[in-house]
Every structure is written in structure tokens, then in C-alpha cells.
Tab-separated table of C-alpha atoms in Angstrom:
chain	number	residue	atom	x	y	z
A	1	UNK	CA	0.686	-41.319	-3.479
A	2	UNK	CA	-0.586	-44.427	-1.608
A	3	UNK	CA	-3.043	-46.579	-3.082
A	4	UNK	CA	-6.459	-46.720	-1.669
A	5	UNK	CA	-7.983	-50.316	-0.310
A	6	UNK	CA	-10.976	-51.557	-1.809
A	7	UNK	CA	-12.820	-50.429	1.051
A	8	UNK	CA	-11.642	-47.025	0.914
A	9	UNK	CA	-11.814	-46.747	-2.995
A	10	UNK	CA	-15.810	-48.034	-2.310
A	11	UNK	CA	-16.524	-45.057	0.042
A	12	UNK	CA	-14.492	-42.406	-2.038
A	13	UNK	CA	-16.454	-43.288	-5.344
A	14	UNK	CA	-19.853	-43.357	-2.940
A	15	UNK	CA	-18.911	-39.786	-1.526
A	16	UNK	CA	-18.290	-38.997	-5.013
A	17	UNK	CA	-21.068	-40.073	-7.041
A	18	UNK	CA	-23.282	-38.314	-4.319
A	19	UNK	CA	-22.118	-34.958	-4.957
A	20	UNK	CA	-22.521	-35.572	-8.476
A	21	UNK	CA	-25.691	-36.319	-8.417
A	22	UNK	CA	-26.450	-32.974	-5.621
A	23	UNK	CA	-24.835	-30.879	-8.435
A	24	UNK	CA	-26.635	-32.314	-11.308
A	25	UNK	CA	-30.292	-32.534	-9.033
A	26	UNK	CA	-29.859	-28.735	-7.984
A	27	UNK	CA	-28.134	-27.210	-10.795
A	28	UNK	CA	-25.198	-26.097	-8.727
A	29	UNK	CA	-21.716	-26.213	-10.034
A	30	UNK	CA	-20.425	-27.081	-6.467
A	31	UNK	CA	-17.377	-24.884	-5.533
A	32	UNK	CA	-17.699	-23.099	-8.645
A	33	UNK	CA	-17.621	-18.704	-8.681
A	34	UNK	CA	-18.755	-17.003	-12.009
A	35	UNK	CA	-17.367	-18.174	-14.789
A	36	UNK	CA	-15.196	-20.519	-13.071
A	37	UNK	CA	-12.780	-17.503	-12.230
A	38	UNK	CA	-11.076	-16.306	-9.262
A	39	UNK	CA	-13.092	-13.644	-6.590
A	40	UNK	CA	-11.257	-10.266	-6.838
A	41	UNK	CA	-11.200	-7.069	-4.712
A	42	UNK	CA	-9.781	-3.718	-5.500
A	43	UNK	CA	-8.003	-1.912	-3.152
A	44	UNK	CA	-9.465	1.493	-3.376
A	45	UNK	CA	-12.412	1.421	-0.842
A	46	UNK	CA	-9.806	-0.180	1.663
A	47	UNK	CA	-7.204	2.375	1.333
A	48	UNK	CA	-7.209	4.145	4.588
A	49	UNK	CA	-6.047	0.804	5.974
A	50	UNK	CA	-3.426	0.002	4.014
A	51	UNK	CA	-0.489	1.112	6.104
A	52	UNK	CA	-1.102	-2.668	7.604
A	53	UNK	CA	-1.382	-3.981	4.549
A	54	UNK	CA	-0.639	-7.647	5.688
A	55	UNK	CA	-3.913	-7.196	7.690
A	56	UNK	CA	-6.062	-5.933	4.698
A	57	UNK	CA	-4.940	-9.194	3.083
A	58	UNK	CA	-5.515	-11.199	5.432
A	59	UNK	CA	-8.935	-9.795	5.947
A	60	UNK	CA	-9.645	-10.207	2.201
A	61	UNK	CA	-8.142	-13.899	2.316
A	62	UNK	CA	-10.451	-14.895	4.800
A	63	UNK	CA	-14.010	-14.166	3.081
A	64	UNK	CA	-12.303	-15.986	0.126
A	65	UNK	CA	-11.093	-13.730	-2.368
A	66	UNK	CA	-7.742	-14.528	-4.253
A	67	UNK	CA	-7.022	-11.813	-6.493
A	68	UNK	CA	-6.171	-8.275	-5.493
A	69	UNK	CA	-6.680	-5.295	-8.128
A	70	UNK	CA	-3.874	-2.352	-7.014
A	71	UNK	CA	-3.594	1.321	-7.417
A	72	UNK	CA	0.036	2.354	-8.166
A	73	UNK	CA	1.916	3.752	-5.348
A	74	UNK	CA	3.912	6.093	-7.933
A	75	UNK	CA	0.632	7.634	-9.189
A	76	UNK	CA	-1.718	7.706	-6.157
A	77	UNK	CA	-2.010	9.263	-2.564
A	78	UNK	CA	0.176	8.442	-0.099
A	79	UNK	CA	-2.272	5.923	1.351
A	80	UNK	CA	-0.805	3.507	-1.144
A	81	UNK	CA	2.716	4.484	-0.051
A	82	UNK	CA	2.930	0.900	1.999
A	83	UNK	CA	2.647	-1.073	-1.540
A	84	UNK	CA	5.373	0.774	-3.015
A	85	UNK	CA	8.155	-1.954	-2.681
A	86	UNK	CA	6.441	-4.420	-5.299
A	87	UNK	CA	8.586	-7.642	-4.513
A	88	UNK	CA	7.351	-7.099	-0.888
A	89	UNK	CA	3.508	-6.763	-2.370
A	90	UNK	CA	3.944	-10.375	-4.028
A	91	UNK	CA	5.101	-11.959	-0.869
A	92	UNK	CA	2.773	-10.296	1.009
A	93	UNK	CA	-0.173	-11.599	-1.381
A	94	UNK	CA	1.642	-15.196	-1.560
A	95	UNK	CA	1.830	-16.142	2.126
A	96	UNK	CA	-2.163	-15.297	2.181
A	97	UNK	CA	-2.634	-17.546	-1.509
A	98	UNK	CA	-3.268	-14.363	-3.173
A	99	UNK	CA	-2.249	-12.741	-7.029
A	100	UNK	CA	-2.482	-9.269	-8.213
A	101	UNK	CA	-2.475	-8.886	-11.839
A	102	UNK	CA	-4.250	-6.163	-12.140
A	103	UNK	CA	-3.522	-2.630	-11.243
A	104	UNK	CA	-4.652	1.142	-11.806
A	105	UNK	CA	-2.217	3.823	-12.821
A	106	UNK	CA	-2.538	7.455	-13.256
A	107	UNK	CA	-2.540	8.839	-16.660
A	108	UNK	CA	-0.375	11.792	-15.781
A	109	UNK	CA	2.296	9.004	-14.149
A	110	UNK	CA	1.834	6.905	-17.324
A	111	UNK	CA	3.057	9.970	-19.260
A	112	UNK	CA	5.583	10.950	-17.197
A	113	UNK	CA	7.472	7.375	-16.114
A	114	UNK	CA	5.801	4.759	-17.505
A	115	UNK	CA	9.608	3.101	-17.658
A	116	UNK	CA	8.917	3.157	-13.419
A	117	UNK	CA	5.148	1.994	-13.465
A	118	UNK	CA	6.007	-0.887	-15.190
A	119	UNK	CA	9.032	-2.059	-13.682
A	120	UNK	CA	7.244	-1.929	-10.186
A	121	UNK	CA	4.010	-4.286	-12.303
A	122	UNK	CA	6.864	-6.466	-13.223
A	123	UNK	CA	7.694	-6.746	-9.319
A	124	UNK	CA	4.388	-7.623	-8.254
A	125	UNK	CA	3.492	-9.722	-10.934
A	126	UNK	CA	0.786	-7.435	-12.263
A	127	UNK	CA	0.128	-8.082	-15.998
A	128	UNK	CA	-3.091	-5.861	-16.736
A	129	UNK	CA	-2.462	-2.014	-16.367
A	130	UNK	CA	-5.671	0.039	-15.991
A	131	UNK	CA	-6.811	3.532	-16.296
A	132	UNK	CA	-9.449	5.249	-14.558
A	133	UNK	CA	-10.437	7.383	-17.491
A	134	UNK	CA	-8.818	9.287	-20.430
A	135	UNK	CA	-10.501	12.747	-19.323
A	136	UNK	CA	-7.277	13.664	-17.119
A	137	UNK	CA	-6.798	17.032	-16.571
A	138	UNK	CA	-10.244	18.422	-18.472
A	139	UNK	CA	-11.654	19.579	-15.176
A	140	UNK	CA	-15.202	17.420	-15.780
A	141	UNK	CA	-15.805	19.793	-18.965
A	142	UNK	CA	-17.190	18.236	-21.987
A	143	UNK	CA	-14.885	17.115	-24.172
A	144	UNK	CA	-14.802	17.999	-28.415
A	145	UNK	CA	-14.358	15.645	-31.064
A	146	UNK	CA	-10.802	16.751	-31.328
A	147	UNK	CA	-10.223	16.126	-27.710
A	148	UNK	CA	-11.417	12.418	-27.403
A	149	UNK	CA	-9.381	11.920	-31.059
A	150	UNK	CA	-6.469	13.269	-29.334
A	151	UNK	CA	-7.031	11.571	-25.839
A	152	UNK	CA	-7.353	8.396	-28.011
A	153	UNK	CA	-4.199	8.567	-29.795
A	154	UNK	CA	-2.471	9.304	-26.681
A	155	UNK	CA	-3.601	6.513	-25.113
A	156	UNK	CA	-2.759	4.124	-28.191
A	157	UNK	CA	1.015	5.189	-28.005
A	158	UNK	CA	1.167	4.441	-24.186
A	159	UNK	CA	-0.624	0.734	-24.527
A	160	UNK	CA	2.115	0.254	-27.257
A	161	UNK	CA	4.837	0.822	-24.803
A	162	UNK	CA	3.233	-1.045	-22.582
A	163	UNK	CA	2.532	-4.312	-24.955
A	164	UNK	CA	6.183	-3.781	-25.827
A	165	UNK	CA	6.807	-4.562	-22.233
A	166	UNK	CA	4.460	-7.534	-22.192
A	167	UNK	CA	1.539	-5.274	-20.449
A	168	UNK	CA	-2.294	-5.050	-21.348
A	169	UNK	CA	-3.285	-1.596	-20.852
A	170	UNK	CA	-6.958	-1.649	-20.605
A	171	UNK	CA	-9.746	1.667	-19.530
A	172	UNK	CA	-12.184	1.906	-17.010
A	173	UNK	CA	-15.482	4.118	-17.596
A	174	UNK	CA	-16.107	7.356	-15.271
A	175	UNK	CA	-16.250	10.491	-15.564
A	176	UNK	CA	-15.276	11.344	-19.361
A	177	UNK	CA	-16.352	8.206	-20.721
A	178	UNK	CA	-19.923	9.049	-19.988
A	179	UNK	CA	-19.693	12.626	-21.266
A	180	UNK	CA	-21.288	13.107	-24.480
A	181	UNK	CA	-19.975	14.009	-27.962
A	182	UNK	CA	-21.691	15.103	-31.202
A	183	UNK	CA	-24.595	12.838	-29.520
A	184	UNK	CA	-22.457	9.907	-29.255
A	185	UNK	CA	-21.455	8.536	-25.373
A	186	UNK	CA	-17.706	9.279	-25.191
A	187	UNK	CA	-17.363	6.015	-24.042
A	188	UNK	CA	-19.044	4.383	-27.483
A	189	UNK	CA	-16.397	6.694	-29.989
A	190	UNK	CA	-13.321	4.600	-27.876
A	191	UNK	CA	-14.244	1.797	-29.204
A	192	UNK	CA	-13.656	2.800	-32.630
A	193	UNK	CA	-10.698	5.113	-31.864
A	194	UNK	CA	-8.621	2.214	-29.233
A	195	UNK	CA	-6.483	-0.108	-31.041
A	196	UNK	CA	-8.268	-3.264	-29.934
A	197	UNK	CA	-5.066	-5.114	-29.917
A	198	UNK	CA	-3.840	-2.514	-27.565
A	199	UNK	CA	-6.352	-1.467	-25.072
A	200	UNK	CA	-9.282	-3.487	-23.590
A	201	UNK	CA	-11.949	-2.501	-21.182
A	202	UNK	CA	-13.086	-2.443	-17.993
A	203	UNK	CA	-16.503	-2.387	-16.935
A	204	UNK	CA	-17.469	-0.287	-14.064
A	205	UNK	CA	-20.917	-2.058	-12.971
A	206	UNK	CA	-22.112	1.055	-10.556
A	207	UNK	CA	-22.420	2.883	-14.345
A	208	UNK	CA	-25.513	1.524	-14.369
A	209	UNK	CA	-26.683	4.956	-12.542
A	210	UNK	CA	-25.674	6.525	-15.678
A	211	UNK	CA	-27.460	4.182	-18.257
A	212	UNK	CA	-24.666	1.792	-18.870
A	213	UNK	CA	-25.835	-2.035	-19.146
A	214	UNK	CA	-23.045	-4.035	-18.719
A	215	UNK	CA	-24.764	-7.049	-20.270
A	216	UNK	CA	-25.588	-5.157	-23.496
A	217	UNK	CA	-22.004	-3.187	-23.850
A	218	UNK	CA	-20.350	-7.159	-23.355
A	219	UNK	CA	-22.690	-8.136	-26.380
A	220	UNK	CA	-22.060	-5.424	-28.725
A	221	UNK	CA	-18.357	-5.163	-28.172
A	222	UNK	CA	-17.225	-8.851	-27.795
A	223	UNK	CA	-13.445	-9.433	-26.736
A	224	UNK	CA	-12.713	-6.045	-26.307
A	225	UNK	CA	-13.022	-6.405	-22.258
A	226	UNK	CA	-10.786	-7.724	-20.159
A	227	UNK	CA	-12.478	-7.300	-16.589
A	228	UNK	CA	-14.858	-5.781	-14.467
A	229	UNK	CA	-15.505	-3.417	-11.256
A	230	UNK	CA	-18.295	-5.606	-9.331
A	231	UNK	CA	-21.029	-3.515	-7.541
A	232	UNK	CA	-24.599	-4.072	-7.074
A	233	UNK	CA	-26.793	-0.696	-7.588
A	234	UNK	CA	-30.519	0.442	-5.977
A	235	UNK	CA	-31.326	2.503	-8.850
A	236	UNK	CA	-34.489	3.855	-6.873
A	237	UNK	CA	-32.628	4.827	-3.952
A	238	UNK	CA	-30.115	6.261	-6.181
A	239	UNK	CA	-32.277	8.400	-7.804
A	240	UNK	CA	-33.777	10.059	-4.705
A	241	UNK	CA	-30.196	10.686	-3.445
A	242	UNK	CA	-29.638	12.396	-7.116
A	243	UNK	CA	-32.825	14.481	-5.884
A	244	UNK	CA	-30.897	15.887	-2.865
A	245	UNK	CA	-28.148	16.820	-4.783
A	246	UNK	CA	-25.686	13.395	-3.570
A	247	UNK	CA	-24.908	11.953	-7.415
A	248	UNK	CA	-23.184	9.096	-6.192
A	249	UNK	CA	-25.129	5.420	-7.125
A	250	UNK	CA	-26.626	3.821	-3.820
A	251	UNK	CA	-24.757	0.494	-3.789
A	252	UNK	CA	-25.654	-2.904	-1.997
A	253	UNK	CA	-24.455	-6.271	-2.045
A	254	UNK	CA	-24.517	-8.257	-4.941
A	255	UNK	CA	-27.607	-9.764	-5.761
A	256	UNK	CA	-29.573	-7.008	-3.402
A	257	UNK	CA	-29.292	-4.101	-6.151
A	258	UNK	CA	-31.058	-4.025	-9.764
A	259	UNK	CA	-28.452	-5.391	-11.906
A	260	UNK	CA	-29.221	-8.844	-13.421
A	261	UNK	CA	-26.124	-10.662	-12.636
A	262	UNK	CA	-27.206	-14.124	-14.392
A	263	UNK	CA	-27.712	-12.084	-17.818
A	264	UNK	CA	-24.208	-9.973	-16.811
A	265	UNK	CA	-21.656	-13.171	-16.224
A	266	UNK	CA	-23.680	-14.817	-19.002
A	267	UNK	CA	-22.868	-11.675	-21.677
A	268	UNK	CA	-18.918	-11.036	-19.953
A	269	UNK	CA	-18.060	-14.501	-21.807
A	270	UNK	CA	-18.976	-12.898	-24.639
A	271	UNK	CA	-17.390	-9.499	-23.655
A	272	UNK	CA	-13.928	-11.474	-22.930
A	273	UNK	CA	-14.040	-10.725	-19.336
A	274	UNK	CA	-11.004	-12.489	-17.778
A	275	UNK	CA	-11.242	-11.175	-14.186
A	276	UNK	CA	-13.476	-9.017	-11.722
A	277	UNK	CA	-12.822	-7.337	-8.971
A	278	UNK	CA	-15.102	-6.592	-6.203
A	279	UNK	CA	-14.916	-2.544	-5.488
A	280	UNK	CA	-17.003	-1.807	-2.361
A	281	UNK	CA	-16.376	-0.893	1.725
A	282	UNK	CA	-15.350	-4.409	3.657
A	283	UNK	CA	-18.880	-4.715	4.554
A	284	UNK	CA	-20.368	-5.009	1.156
A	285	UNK	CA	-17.281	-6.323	0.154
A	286	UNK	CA	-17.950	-9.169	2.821
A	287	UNK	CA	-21.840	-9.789	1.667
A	288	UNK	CA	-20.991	-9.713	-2.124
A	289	UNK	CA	-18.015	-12.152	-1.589
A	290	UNK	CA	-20.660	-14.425	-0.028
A	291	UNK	CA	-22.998	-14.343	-3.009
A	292	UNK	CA	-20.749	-14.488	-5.818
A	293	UNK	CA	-19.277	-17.985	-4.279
A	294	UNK	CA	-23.065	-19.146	-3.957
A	295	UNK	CA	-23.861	-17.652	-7.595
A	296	UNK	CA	-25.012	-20.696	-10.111
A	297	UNK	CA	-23.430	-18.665	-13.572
């Protein structure tokens, strides 16, 4: 390292004490993102262009995100046939300064070659495996007390594989999750019936079209999440598409919607929240990049 001249030592502690005293006069932690963690984006809402997968990075790279959230090429469609080489994924990721540790598996592949799913985590570097939802195979039906017991237990035994291996399994919230059970959310009866050791959670913000705060589940259940799903919601808009029959939440860009982000990122501390991924079209993906580098959380 060379030594700085007085001079230049003057002007570098002038420079420096200035944008201390911008961050300290505004509030603004300068450079900071949401809880001082890395931007994320799943690849779901990108699949379709994943046979140039280089280019999806790259794209991703450039509005500033550094972590990419997978979906297993062993369990999904054959749009995520391109990622199925997992050394190749981490070089991939590496020449743009990107990480995945996080990933999505199927439940039926977990059950079926788990010994394969996690030797192609290993290759990528993924450390965090995720599950869409528990309700596999139940064909949307509600689900009886026996089931979610049983779905439960299942679940347990695969996470203990999977710690075994030096894997956090963790569960997303869709579908089943929301269903209800002797007047109890699905969703609220996991938390009892998970090993907490075992399994953490993953918030799905957009579940806020179905009544579920992230802010107040982060509260009530702290340390048992590990990440979340990042999309902003327009509940009204929502709710007229519900009207004419299209269920699916309206989302916007972060910060445009009706969640309260500063009362969200404030509550995931709490929650354990160790990563978050955004999970919307490039477009949104683009906006909501922008505002969660400019959020002051």
C-alpha cells in the first residue's frame, strides 16, 4: 500500500468527514441495502430465458443484485435444464460477482434423490434448500389434521438428512400453507409441528393478498426465518382482479404497493431473516432493485 502525502491524507479525511456528516444530516446509511444484506433475485419469473443463462446474470448484475435464489434443475421444468451442471452455475455467478445460496427443490425430488439434490447444492455453493410448500400432491384440497401431522413429520426426516449434509432446509408459504385446519392457518400448526432446529421459513411477501403480514408473522415467530420472497402488492387492485375471477395478487415495485417495508425489514431482524430475494418479471425486478438500494432500513 503506498502511503498518502500530507496533502493527500488532508483531502481524503475532508472527502471523508463530508459524507459523514451527509449521512448523519439526512439519515441515510450511504451505500447501505436493508439490513446491511446483499440484493437477491430468484430465478423463477426469468425462466424462459435461462437457456442464456450468462445473459440473465449479467442482466441481474447490472441493476446491482449479488445473490441469485435457484430452482433445481433435477426437480423443475426443463427451462432450468441450462443450470444443471452446478460447478458451471458457480462460475457463471463468479465472473458476474454473484453467490447463490439459496435454492428451491421439489418435494417429490427431495423424496426420491435427495443424495442428487444435494450433491448438485454442494456444486454451486448453495447452502439453504427451500420448498415451495408441503401440500405436494393434495390436488389444492384441504388438508386434515392427520395430513399436515404427517406432511410435517415427513418434512422433519428430510431437513435431518439434509442438516446431516450441512444443508438448511427451510419452507415457503403457498398454496397449503394458507389452507385452513380445525380453524387454525395451516401455515400457523408448522410452526409447532417443524423442528425449529431443522426447518426455517421463508416469507412469501405477495401473501399479503391472503392476510399474511409479514411484519407480524417475523414478531411472533422470532428466528425461525431464514429469508424472504420480496414483492410489493396493490391490495385494491388485487381485489377487483379477485372480482373477475384472476386470484393472482396485483404486484408493483417495491415501495409502490401496500406493504410497509420500514415496519417489514425492521420486524425480519427479529424474524432471523438472513437473505431476500427479489421474485418479480425484469421490469419490476429492475424498479424494486432501485428502491431497495435507496431504502433507509
Amino acid at each position: 500500500m503506498t502511503p498518502l502525502n500530507r496533502r493527500d491524507f488532508l483531502k481524503h479525511a475532508a472527502a471523508t468527514t463530508a459524507l459523514a456528516g451527509l449521512a448523519g444530516a439526512s439519515g441515510v446509511r450511504l451505500g447501505a441495502n436493508p439490513l446491511g444484506l446483499p440484493i437477491g433475485s430468484q430465478t423463477w419469473p426469468h425462466r424462459f430465458e435461462l437457456h442464456d443463462f450468462p445473459a440473465v446474470v449479467k442482466t441481474l448484475a447490472d441493476l446491482g443484485v449479488t445473490r441469485l435464489e435457484l430452482c433445481s434443475p433435477l426437480g423443475y421444468g426443463p427451462e432450468f435444464a441450462p443450470l444443471k451442471d452446478g460447478k458451471q452455475v458457480k462460475r457463471i455467478l463468479a465472473d458476474h460477482g454473484m453467490r447463490a445460496e439459496s435454492s428451491h427443490f421439489q418435494l417429490k425430488e427431495l423424496r426420491t434423490r435427495q443424495a442428487e439434490s444435494i450433491a448438485w447444492a454442494k456444486d454451486v455453493g448453495i447452502t439453504q434448500m427451500l420448498v415451495a410448500s408441503l401440500g405436494d400432491g393434495n390436488g389444492g384440497a384441504t388438508p386434515t389434521m392427520d395430513q399436515v401431522k404427517k406432511a410435517a413429520e415427513e418434512y422433519n426426516r428430510i431437513a435431518a438428512v439434509a442438516a446431516s449434509a450441512g444443508m438448511q432446509q427451510g419452507l415457503h408459504n403457498e398454496g397449503f400453507e394458507s389452507s385452513m385446519v380445525e380453524g387454525k392457518r395451516t401455515y400457523d400448526l408448522l410452526f409447532d409441528l417443524l423442528d425449529p432446529k431443522l426447518v426455517k421459513f421463508q416469507f412469501q411477501m405477495s401473501t399479503i393478498s391472503n392476510g399474511f403480514v409479514a411484519a407480524d408473522y417475523f414478531t411472533k415467530y422470532p428466528g425461525r426465518f431464514i429469508s424472504m420472497h420480496i414483492q410489493d402488492v396493490d391490495l385494491k387492485a388485487t381485489a377487483a382482479a379477485a372480482a373477475g375471477r384472476n386470484a393472482a395478487p396485483v404486484q408493483v415495485p417495491v415501495g409502490k404497493g401496500d406493504i410497509d417495508w420500514q415496519k417489514t425489514f425492521a420486524a425480519a431482524r427479529t424474524g432471523g431473516v438472513k437473505n431476500y430475494f427479489v421474485e418479480q418479471n425484469m421490469e419490476l425486478t429492475r424498479q424494486s432493485v432501485a428502491a431497495l438500494k435507496a431504502m433507509n432500513v
